[in-house]
Structure formats: structure tokens, C-alpha cells
Amino acid sequence: MFTSLQTTLELAHVVADLVYYLCGNIVGLYSQLLSEITIRRAFLDRRGYIKSTIKKKYEKDQEEQLLLSILPNHISTKVKNELLTAITTLKQDQLTKKHSSYGSGHSEHRHLFHHHHKNNRKPKTLMQKKPFSNLYVEKHTNVTILYADIVNFTPLTVKLKADELVDTLNELFGRFDEAAANFNCLRIKLLGDCYYCVSGIPTPTPSHAKNCVQLGFEMIEIVKDVREKLNVRLGVDVSMRIGIHSGKILSGLLGIYKWQYDIWSKDATIANHMEQSGRAGRIHITRQTRDFLGNEYSYEPYHGNMRDKYLAENDIETFLIVSPHGLNHNDDTFHEEPYNKAVFNRGTSNAPVLKRQTSSIQKSLDIRKKSRVARSEAGVEGVESFRNLMSQVNEKMAKAID
């Protein structure tokens, strides 16, 4: 009987120890599981934070690039700062109104009065809804304005399909933009097949006239490349008619929802008429621009005031620039198609159809090479940006783990 009791007690001790160790292991496993979940959650939260931070920076850069594609850099910075100020002020006003409505009691009569007044309030006009009222008008002196127009653009629109025409113009104006940036010129706007830009804004430069002339020669070379392709395939001769004038302008921002940066002045109008009265494949400049250029180039009198009434009224003396010394000369006969061309707000041109003389600029080959490389890389830019984003996230996490 004593042996049986001792065996029972030992069995009870064994069972108790078993339950004790089992409970201890269960508690340990549970604690380990909670710790693992916490660590993994912290890791994922950290990764999400880093990813969102880098993504936010990437999207901010994209937003900056989008804004810069609409507005010049010096204007976009001011607009962005004013918009941020307006948003901050609006949030503060809403917060103040919310606190004041909770802090003060209103009678039923006052509530009905305000409700009636609110419902009968006149809707805000577009100008009242405008996010900012500043036009950012700036005056610039000693600048040079370049107007360029594609000659024989109308027959090109007839013979090319819509998608081919858009692709051709996109390539053409894209190369113009790259050349303008290389020669320190700011593109203002595209008006159909008209391209105009300014050198000397926002940062004044003493070489503003030379910058526009160099850009003009480069634009002629770019169009010459396109013309060789189109002439063989379609039998259409295209060229550039370029007018340049130096003077002063006003620049500013227009529009409420669709912002537009533009320039105004009598000198800008003169530059427009210089292009209209110019010769295909040549650069047409005024006496003011020639004075800035000095002896940089050779000049031919052109008497544009005999071809344009506005130039005659303002007594504008004009010249054609001869190709710079040391450059190759290629004499080509250019034929301007007899199409009537309607241009928005640009007037008419009485320029004759004459023999043009183009010149190749030594720098143009490098610029065109860079243009082709940039356009070839544009197709994979989105994929590369995503890969770079994920690579940055992984690098940040690897450093955090170490």
C-alpha cells in the first residue's frame, strides 16, 4: 500500500512538471511569436516609410518638371511659393472659422439669417476663384527676340497623315528647344508652325543678339535635315524664315486655369514682322540687332521696310546675315509652294520667293547627336525611374539592417 501511494505521488510530480514545462514552452513560443511579428511589422513599416519618402521626392521632381514645361524657372518658383502661401492661409482661415463656430453660440434667428444669406450669395466669378492675382509682369531691356516660321507648312499638312505630321512637328520643335537651351535662349510659345524665343531673360547677357543668331543658323540646319527626308518622300520643300530684333519687352503670366507665359512690346511686334518679311533659309535682322552684333558677321542690305508696311511706318532698317567666315556654303534653290497660309494673329507676308543660302554650323553635329540620344532614352525613362526608386529603397533598408 505504501509503494502504491509513493508511485502515485511520483506520477503526480511528473505530471505537474510536464504541465509546468509545457506551459513554459507555450509562453516562450507565444512571446517569440509576438516579438517576431513586432520586428517584421517594424521592418515593413520602415520600408514603407522609406519607399513613400523616396516616392514623394520623385513625384515632387516630376511635378517640378511639369511646372517648368509650362512656365520659366524664375516664374514657376514665384508661382509655387504664392500657391503654398495661399493654401496655408486657406487652411488657417478654415481652422479659425471652425473654432469660432464651436466657441460661440448662435440663436436660431441668427442661424436662419446666415443660412438664407448663404443660399442667396452670388456665385464667385472666375477672377474671384483665381488662385493668385499677381501677373508677374517684368520689364526687360537689352534683349533679342527671335521669330521663326516653317515655310511651306500648309502643303506639308496636306501630304502628311495627322499622326506623321504631329511626330514631325514634335521632333522639330523638340530639337529647337534643345538648341535654344544650348544657346541660352528662352522659348516663349509655339503658334502653329511659328516658334519664338528670347535671349536675355531672366538673366541679362551681353551676347543676347549673338545667341539668337546662332540659334537661327542651327534651326536652319535642323530644318534642312528634315527637308531632305520629306523632299525625297513627298516632294515638299520646307525651310525656316527667321526674323530677329533687339529691344525691350514686358513679360508676364496670363490665364486663370491654364497659365501662359508671354511677352509684349513694340519690339516684339517688330520681330514678328521681321520674320514675315524675311527670306526663306536666311536670317533677317534689324539695325538694332546689327549694332549689338558688331563685326561678328557679314551683312547684306535687304530693305524689309519696302516689303512690310509696319516696318516702313517705324522706319526699320533691315539686313540679311551672310554665313560666318570659315563655314561651308551650300547654295540650294528653294521653291516656296503657292499656298495661302492662315496664321493666327500674325498678319500677312509680302516676302518674295528668292534663292536661299544656308550655312552649316560646326556645333550643330554635336547638338543633333545629343538630341538623338536624349530622345532614344526618353522611352525607357519611366521604367528606369521605377527601378531606381526600388533600388534606393533596398539600399536604405540594407543600411538600416546593418
PDB file of C-alpha atoms in Angstrom, residues 37-218:
ATOM      1  CA  ILE A  37       5.590  39.892 -35.509  1.00  0.00           C
ATOM      2  CA  THR A  38       6.679  43.177 -33.942  1.00  0.00           C
ATOM      3  CA  ILE A  39      10.091  43.049 -35.624  1.00  0.00           C
ATOM      4  CA  ARG A  40       8.614  42.174 -39.030  1.00  0.00           C
ATOM      5  CA  ARG A  41       5.962  44.865 -38.697  1.00  0.00           C
ATOM      6  CA  ALA A  42       8.592  47.432 -37.749  1.00  0.00           C
ATOM      7  CA  PHE A  43      10.699  46.322 -40.717  1.00  0.00           C
ATOM      8  CA  LEU A  44       7.768  46.649 -43.129  1.00  0.00           C
ATOM      9  CA  ASP A  45       6.765  49.994 -41.628  1.00  0.00           C
ATOM     10  CA  ARG A  46      10.312  51.238 -42.006  1.00  0.00           C
ATOM     11  CA  ARG A  47      10.438  50.042 -45.600  1.00  0.00           C
ATOM     12  CA  GLY A  48       7.075  51.654 -46.325  1.00  0.00           C
ATOM     13  CA  TYR A  49       8.265  54.921 -44.791  1.00  0.00           C
ATOM     14  CA  ILE A  50      11.457  54.939 -46.850  1.00  0.00           C
ATOM     15  CA  LYS A  51       9.569  53.984 -50.007  1.00  0.00           C
ATOM     16  CA  SER A  52       6.942  56.692 -49.500  1.00  0.00           C
ATOM     17  CA  THR A  53       9.660  59.276 -48.774  1.00  0.00           C
ATOM     18  CA  ILE A  54      11.595  58.457 -51.928  1.00  0.00           C
ATOM     19  CA  LYS A  55       8.368  58.244 -53.954  1.00  0.00           C
ATOM     20  CA  LYS A  56       7.285  61.628 -52.628  1.00  0.00           C
ATOM     21  CA  LYS A  57      10.622  63.116 -53.661  1.00  0.00           C
ATOM     22  CA  TYR A  58      10.312  61.503 -57.098  1.00  0.00           C
ATOM     23  CA  GLU A  59       6.761  62.828 -57.575  1.00  0.00           C
ATOM     24  CA  LYS A  60       7.879  66.265 -56.399  1.00  0.00           C
ATOM     25  CA  ASP A  61      10.609  66.234 -59.033  1.00  0.00           C
ATOM     26  CA  GLN A  62       8.046  65.168 -61.645  1.00  0.00           C
ATOM     27  CA  GLU A  63       5.761  67.992 -60.554  1.00  0.00           C
ATOM     28  CA  GLU A  64       8.660  70.416 -60.805  1.00  0.00           C
ATOM     29  CA  GLN A  65       9.443  69.240 -64.329  1.00  0.00           C
ATOM     30  CA  LEU A  66       5.786  69.570 -65.334  1.00  0.00           C
ATOM     31  CA  LEU A  67       5.632  73.108 -63.984  1.00  0.00           C
ATOM     32  CA  LEU A  68       8.876  74.001 -65.749  1.00  0.00           C
ATOM     33  CA  SER A  69       7.422  72.715 -69.022  1.00  0.00           C
ATOM     34  CA  ILE A  70       4.651  75.325 -68.674  1.00  0.00           C
ATOM     35  CA  LEU A  71       6.440  78.247 -67.052  1.00  0.00           C
ATOM     36  CA  PRO A  72      10.026  79.511 -66.969  1.00  0.00           C
ATOM     37  CA  ASN A  73      12.026  78.635 -63.882  1.00  0.00           C
ATOM     38  CA  HIS A  74      12.108  82.147 -62.412  1.00  0.00           C
ATOM     39  CA  ILE A  75       8.308  82.457 -62.732  1.00  0.00           C
ATOM     40  CA  SER A  76       7.465  78.919 -61.583  1.00  0.00           C
ATOM     41  CA  THR A  77       9.357  79.464 -58.316  1.00  0.00           C
ATOM     42  CA  LYS A  78       7.333  82.583 -57.536  1.00  0.00           C
ATOM     43  CA  VAL A  79       4.058  80.910 -58.514  1.00  0.00           C
ATOM     44  CA  LYS A  80       4.801  77.867 -56.370  1.00  0.00           C
ATOM     45  CA  ASN A  81       5.647  79.977 -53.330  1.00  0.00           C
ATOM     46  CA  GLU A  82       2.489  82.063 -53.707  1.00  0.00           C
ATOM     47  CA  LEU A  83       0.313  78.972 -54.117  1.00  0.00           C
ATOM     48  CA  LEU A  84       1.807  77.414 -50.981  1.00  0.00           C
ATOM     49  CA  THR A  85       1.138  80.649 -49.101  1.00  0.00           C
ATOM     50  CA  ALA A  86      -2.445  80.725 -50.393  1.00  0.00           C
ATOM     51  CA  ILE A  87      -3.055  77.104 -49.345  1.00  0.00           C
ATOM     52  CA  THR A  88      -1.606  77.723 -45.871  1.00  0.00           C
ATOM     53  CA  THR A  89      -3.742  80.845 -45.425  1.00  0.00           C
ATOM     54  CA  LEU A  90      -6.858  78.977 -46.559  1.00  0.00           C
ATOM     55  CA  LYS A  91      -6.259  76.176 -44.055  1.00  0.00           C
ATOM     56  CA  GLN A  92      -5.715  78.673 -41.243  1.00  0.00           C
ATOM     57  CA  ASP A  93      -8.932  80.505 -42.143  1.00  0.00           C
ATOM     58  CA  GLN A  94     -10.911  77.258 -42.168  1.00  0.00           C
ATOM     59  CA  LEU A  95      -9.449  76.275 -38.795  1.00  0.00           C
ATOM     60  CA  THR A  96     -10.270  79.700 -37.328  1.00  0.00           C
ATOM     61  CA  LYS A  97     -13.865  79.541 -38.582  1.00  0.00           C
ATOM     62  CA  LYS A  98     -14.260  76.045 -37.171  1.00  0.00           C
ATOM     63  CA  HIS A  99     -13.080  77.105 -33.702  1.00  0.00           C
ATOM     64  CA  SER A 100     -15.189  80.252 -33.718  1.00  0.00           C
ATOM     65  CA  SER A 101     -18.325  78.302 -34.665  1.00  0.00           C
ATOM     66  CA  TYR A 102     -17.798  75.927 -31.736  1.00  0.00           C
ATOM     67  CA  GLY A 103     -16.793  78.670 -29.295  1.00  0.00           C
ATOM     68  CA  SER A 104     -19.766  80.989 -29.749  1.00  0.00           C
ATOM     69  CA  GLY A 105     -23.444  80.090 -29.621  1.00  0.00           C
ATOM     70  CA  HIS A 106     -25.871  81.383 -32.189  1.00  0.00           C
ATOM     71  CA  SER A 107     -29.562  81.943 -31.816  1.00  0.00           C
ATOM     72  CA  GLU A 108     -31.997  80.231 -34.136  1.00  0.00           C
ATOM     73  CA  HIS A 109     -32.920  83.537 -35.745  1.00  0.00           C
ATOM     74  CA  ARG A 110     -29.257  84.365 -36.473  1.00  0.00           C
ATOM     75  CA  HIS A 111     -28.707  80.869 -37.825  1.00  0.00           C
ATOM     76  CA  LEU A 112     -31.660  81.186 -40.205  1.00  0.00           C
ATOM     77  CA  PHE A 113     -30.464  84.612 -41.313  1.00  0.00           C
ATOM     78  CA  HIS A 114     -26.975  83.342 -42.121  1.00  0.00           C
ATOM     79  CA  HIS A 115     -28.453  80.282 -43.837  1.00  0.00           C
ATOM     80  CA  HIS A 116     -30.657  82.482 -46.014  1.00  0.00           C
ATOM     81  CA  HIS A 117     -27.757  84.853 -46.730  1.00  0.00           C
ATOM     82  CA  LYS A 118     -25.516  81.942 -47.681  1.00  0.00           C
ATOM     83  CA  ASN A 119     -28.057  80.441 -50.067  1.00  0.00           C
ATOM     84  CA  ASN A 120     -28.663  83.780 -51.774  1.00  0.00           C
ATOM     85  CA  ARG A 121     -24.996  84.695 -52.065  1.00  0.00           C
ATOM     86  CA  LYS A 122     -23.843  85.332 -55.622  1.00  0.00           C
ATOM     87  CA  PRO A 123     -21.503  82.693 -57.033  1.00  0.00           C
ATOM     88  CA  LYS A 124     -17.886  83.662 -57.320  1.00  0.00           C
ATOM     89  CA  THR A 125     -16.624  84.736 -60.692  1.00  0.00           C
ATOM     90  CA  LEU A 126     -13.605  83.173 -62.358  1.00  0.00           C
ATOM     91  CA  MET A 127     -11.409  86.072 -61.305  1.00  0.00           C
ATOM     92  CA  GLN A 128     -12.507  85.670 -57.666  1.00  0.00           C
ATOM     93  CA  LYS A 129     -11.642  81.976 -57.811  1.00  0.00           C
ATOM     94  CA  LYS A 130      -8.216  82.712 -59.250  1.00  0.00           C
ATOM     95  CA  PRO A 131      -5.544  81.174 -57.001  1.00  0.00           C
ATOM     96  CA  PHE A 132      -3.353  84.259 -57.250  1.00  0.00           C
ATOM     97  CA  SER A 133      -3.814  87.777 -58.579  1.00  0.00           C
ATOM     98  CA  ASN A 134      -0.224  88.676 -59.412  1.00  0.00           C
ATOM     99  CA  LEU A 135       0.519  88.780 -63.137  1.00  0.00           C
ATOM    100  CA  TYR A 136       4.288  88.683 -62.504  1.00  0.00           C
ATOM    101  CA  VAL A 137       4.851  91.393 -65.101  1.00  0.00           C
ATOM    102  CA  GLU A 138       8.541  92.180 -65.510  1.00  0.00           C
ATOM    103  CA  LYS A 139      10.331  94.678 -67.701  1.00  0.00           C
ATOM    104  CA  HIS A 140      13.420  93.536 -69.584  1.00  0.00           C
ATOM    105  CA  THR A 141      15.770  95.797 -71.519  1.00  0.00           C
ATOM    106  CA  ASN A 142      18.533  94.798 -73.911  1.00  0.00           C
ATOM    107  CA  VAL A 143      17.006  91.536 -75.073  1.00  0.00           C
ATOM    108  CA  THR A 144      16.757  89.959 -78.512  1.00  0.00           C
ATOM    109  CA  ILE A 145      13.574  88.377 -79.859  1.00  0.00           C
ATOM    110  CA  LEU A 146      13.630  85.629 -82.494  1.00  0.00           C
ATOM    111  CA  TYR A 147      10.601  84.648 -84.568  1.00  0.00           C
ATOM    112  CA  ALA A 148      10.864  81.593 -86.811  1.00  0.00           C
ATOM    113  CA  ASP A 149       8.278  80.173 -89.169  1.00  0.00           C
ATOM    114  CA  ILE A 150       8.206  76.958 -91.196  1.00  0.00           C
ATOM    115  CA  VAL A 151       7.845  77.847 -94.863  1.00  0.00           C
ATOM    116  CA  ASN A 152       5.586  75.527 -96.926  1.00  0.00           C
ATOM    117  CA  PHE A 153       3.964  74.155 -93.793  1.00  0.00           C
ATOM    118  CA  THR A 154       0.481  74.156 -95.392  1.00  0.00           C
ATOM    119  CA  PRO A 155       1.337  71.743 -98.241  1.00  0.00           C
ATOM    120  CA  LEU A 156       3.066  69.606 -95.641  1.00  0.00           C
ATOM    121  CA  THR A 157      -0.197  69.294 -93.703  1.00  0.00           C
ATOM    122  CA  VAL A 158      -1.955  68.197 -96.900  1.00  0.00           C
ATOM    123  CA  LYS A 159       0.522  65.482 -97.851  1.00  0.00           C
ATOM    124  CA  LEU A 160       1.281  64.055 -94.400  1.00  0.00           C
ATOM    125  CA  LYS A 161      -1.057  61.979 -92.266  1.00  0.00           C
ATOM    126  CA  ALA A 162      -2.154  63.537 -88.994  1.00  0.00           C
ATOM    127  CA  ASP A 163      -0.003  61.281 -86.814  1.00  0.00           C
ATOM    128  CA  GLU A 164       3.018  61.715 -89.093  1.00  0.00           C
ATOM    129  CA  LEU A 165       2.565  65.490 -89.032  1.00  0.00           C
ATOM    130  CA  VAL A 166       2.405  65.530 -85.234  1.00  0.00           C
ATOM    131  CA  ASP A 167       5.501  63.327 -84.974  1.00  0.00           C
ATOM    132  CA  THR A 168       7.396  65.554 -87.411  1.00  0.00           C
ATOM    133  CA  LEU A 169       6.470  68.748 -85.569  1.00  0.00           C
ATOM    134  CA  ASN A 170       7.249  67.159 -82.206  1.00  0.00           C
ATOM    135  CA  GLU A 171      10.711  66.118 -83.377  1.00  0.00           C
ATOM    136  CA  LEU A 172      11.307  69.508 -84.995  1.00  0.00           C
ATOM    137  CA  PHE A 173      10.232  71.631 -82.034  1.00  0.00           C
ATOM    138  CA  GLY A 174      11.951  69.272 -79.610  1.00  0.00           C
ATOM    139  CA  ARG A 175      15.249  69.836 -81.397  1.00  0.00           C
ATOM    140  CA  PHE A 176      14.538  73.572 -81.470  1.00  0.00           C
ATOM    141  CA  ASP A 177      14.073  73.554 -77.685  1.00  0.00           C
ATOM    142  CA  GLU A 178      17.335  71.699 -77.159  1.00  0.00           C
ATOM    143  CA  ALA A 179      19.180  74.122 -79.429  1.00  0.00           C
ATOM    144  CA  ALA A 180      17.571  77.108 -77.666  1.00  0.00           C
ATOM    145  CA  ALA A 181      18.776  75.808 -74.313  1.00  0.00           C
ATOM    146  CA  ASN A 182      22.298  75.350 -75.690  1.00  0.00           C
ATOM    147  CA  PHE A 183      22.373  78.934 -76.965  1.00  0.00           C
ATOM    148  CA  ASN A 184      20.876  80.450 -73.788  1.00  0.00           C
ATOM    149  CA  CYS A 185      17.522  81.357 -75.338  1.00  0.00           C
ATOM    150  CA  LEU A 186      14.147  81.018 -73.613  1.00  0.00           C
ATOM    151  CA  ARG A 187      11.354  79.605 -75.759  1.00  0.00           C
ATOM    152  CA  ILE A 188       8.174  81.598 -75.188  1.00  0.00           C
ATOM    153  CA  LYS A 189       5.476  79.887 -77.188  1.00  0.00           C
ATOM    154  CA  LEU A 190       4.508  77.807 -80.211  1.00  0.00           C
ATOM    155  CA  LEU A 191       1.851  79.233 -82.515  1.00  0.00           C
ATOM    156  CA  GLY A 192       1.051  76.534 -85.043  1.00  0.00           C
ATOM    157  CA  ASP A 193       4.244  76.314 -87.088  1.00  0.00           C
ATOM    158  CA  CYS A 194       5.659  79.523 -85.593  1.00  0.00           C
ATOM    159  CA  TYR A 195       8.352  79.338 -82.915  1.00  0.00           C
ATOM    160  CA  TYR A 196       9.528  82.356 -80.975  1.00  0.00           C
ATOM    161  CA  CYS A 197      12.021  82.817 -78.183  1.00  0.00           C
ATOM    162  CA  VAL A 198      14.011  85.484 -76.342  1.00  0.00           C
ATOM    163  CA  SER A 199      17.608  85.746 -75.200  1.00  0.00           C
ATOM    164  CA  GLY A 200      18.446  87.965 -72.249  1.00  0.00           C
ATOM    165  CA  ILE A 201      15.739  86.839 -69.812  1.00  0.00           C
ATOM    166  CA  PRO A 202      15.523  86.128 -66.951  1.00  0.00           C
ATOM    167  CA  THR A 203      19.279  86.728 -66.595  1.00  0.00           C
ATOM    168  CA  PRO A 204      20.638  89.602 -68.707  1.00  0.00           C
ATOM    169  CA  THR A 205      23.509  88.710 -71.004  1.00  0.00           C
ATOM    170  CA  PRO A 206      25.587  90.943 -73.309  1.00  0.00           C
ATOM    171  CA  SER A 207      25.601  88.232 -76.000  1.00  0.00           C
ATOM    172  CA  HIS A 208      21.800  88.065 -76.397  1.00  0.00           C
ATOM    173  CA  ALA A 209      21.903  89.088 -80.081  1.00  0.00           C
ATOM    174  CA  LYS A 210      24.633  86.574 -80.942  1.00  0.00           C
ATOM    175  CA  ASN A 211      22.755  83.830 -79.087  1.00  0.00           C
ATOM    176  CA  CYS A 212      19.662  84.334 -81.239  1.00  0.00           C
ATOM    177  CA  VAL A 213      21.679  84.456 -84.469  1.00  0.00           C
ATOM    178  CA  GLN A 214      23.492  81.222 -83.585  1.00  0.00           C
ATOM    179  CA  LEU A 215      20.156  79.627 -82.750  1.00  0.00           C
ATOM    180  CA  GLY A 216      18.778  80.832 -86.085  1.00  0.00           C
ATOM    181  CA  PHE A 217      21.601  79.154 -88.025  1.00  0.00           C
ATOM    182  CA  GLU A 218      21.092  75.965 -86.029  1.00  0.00           C
TER     183      GLU A 218
END
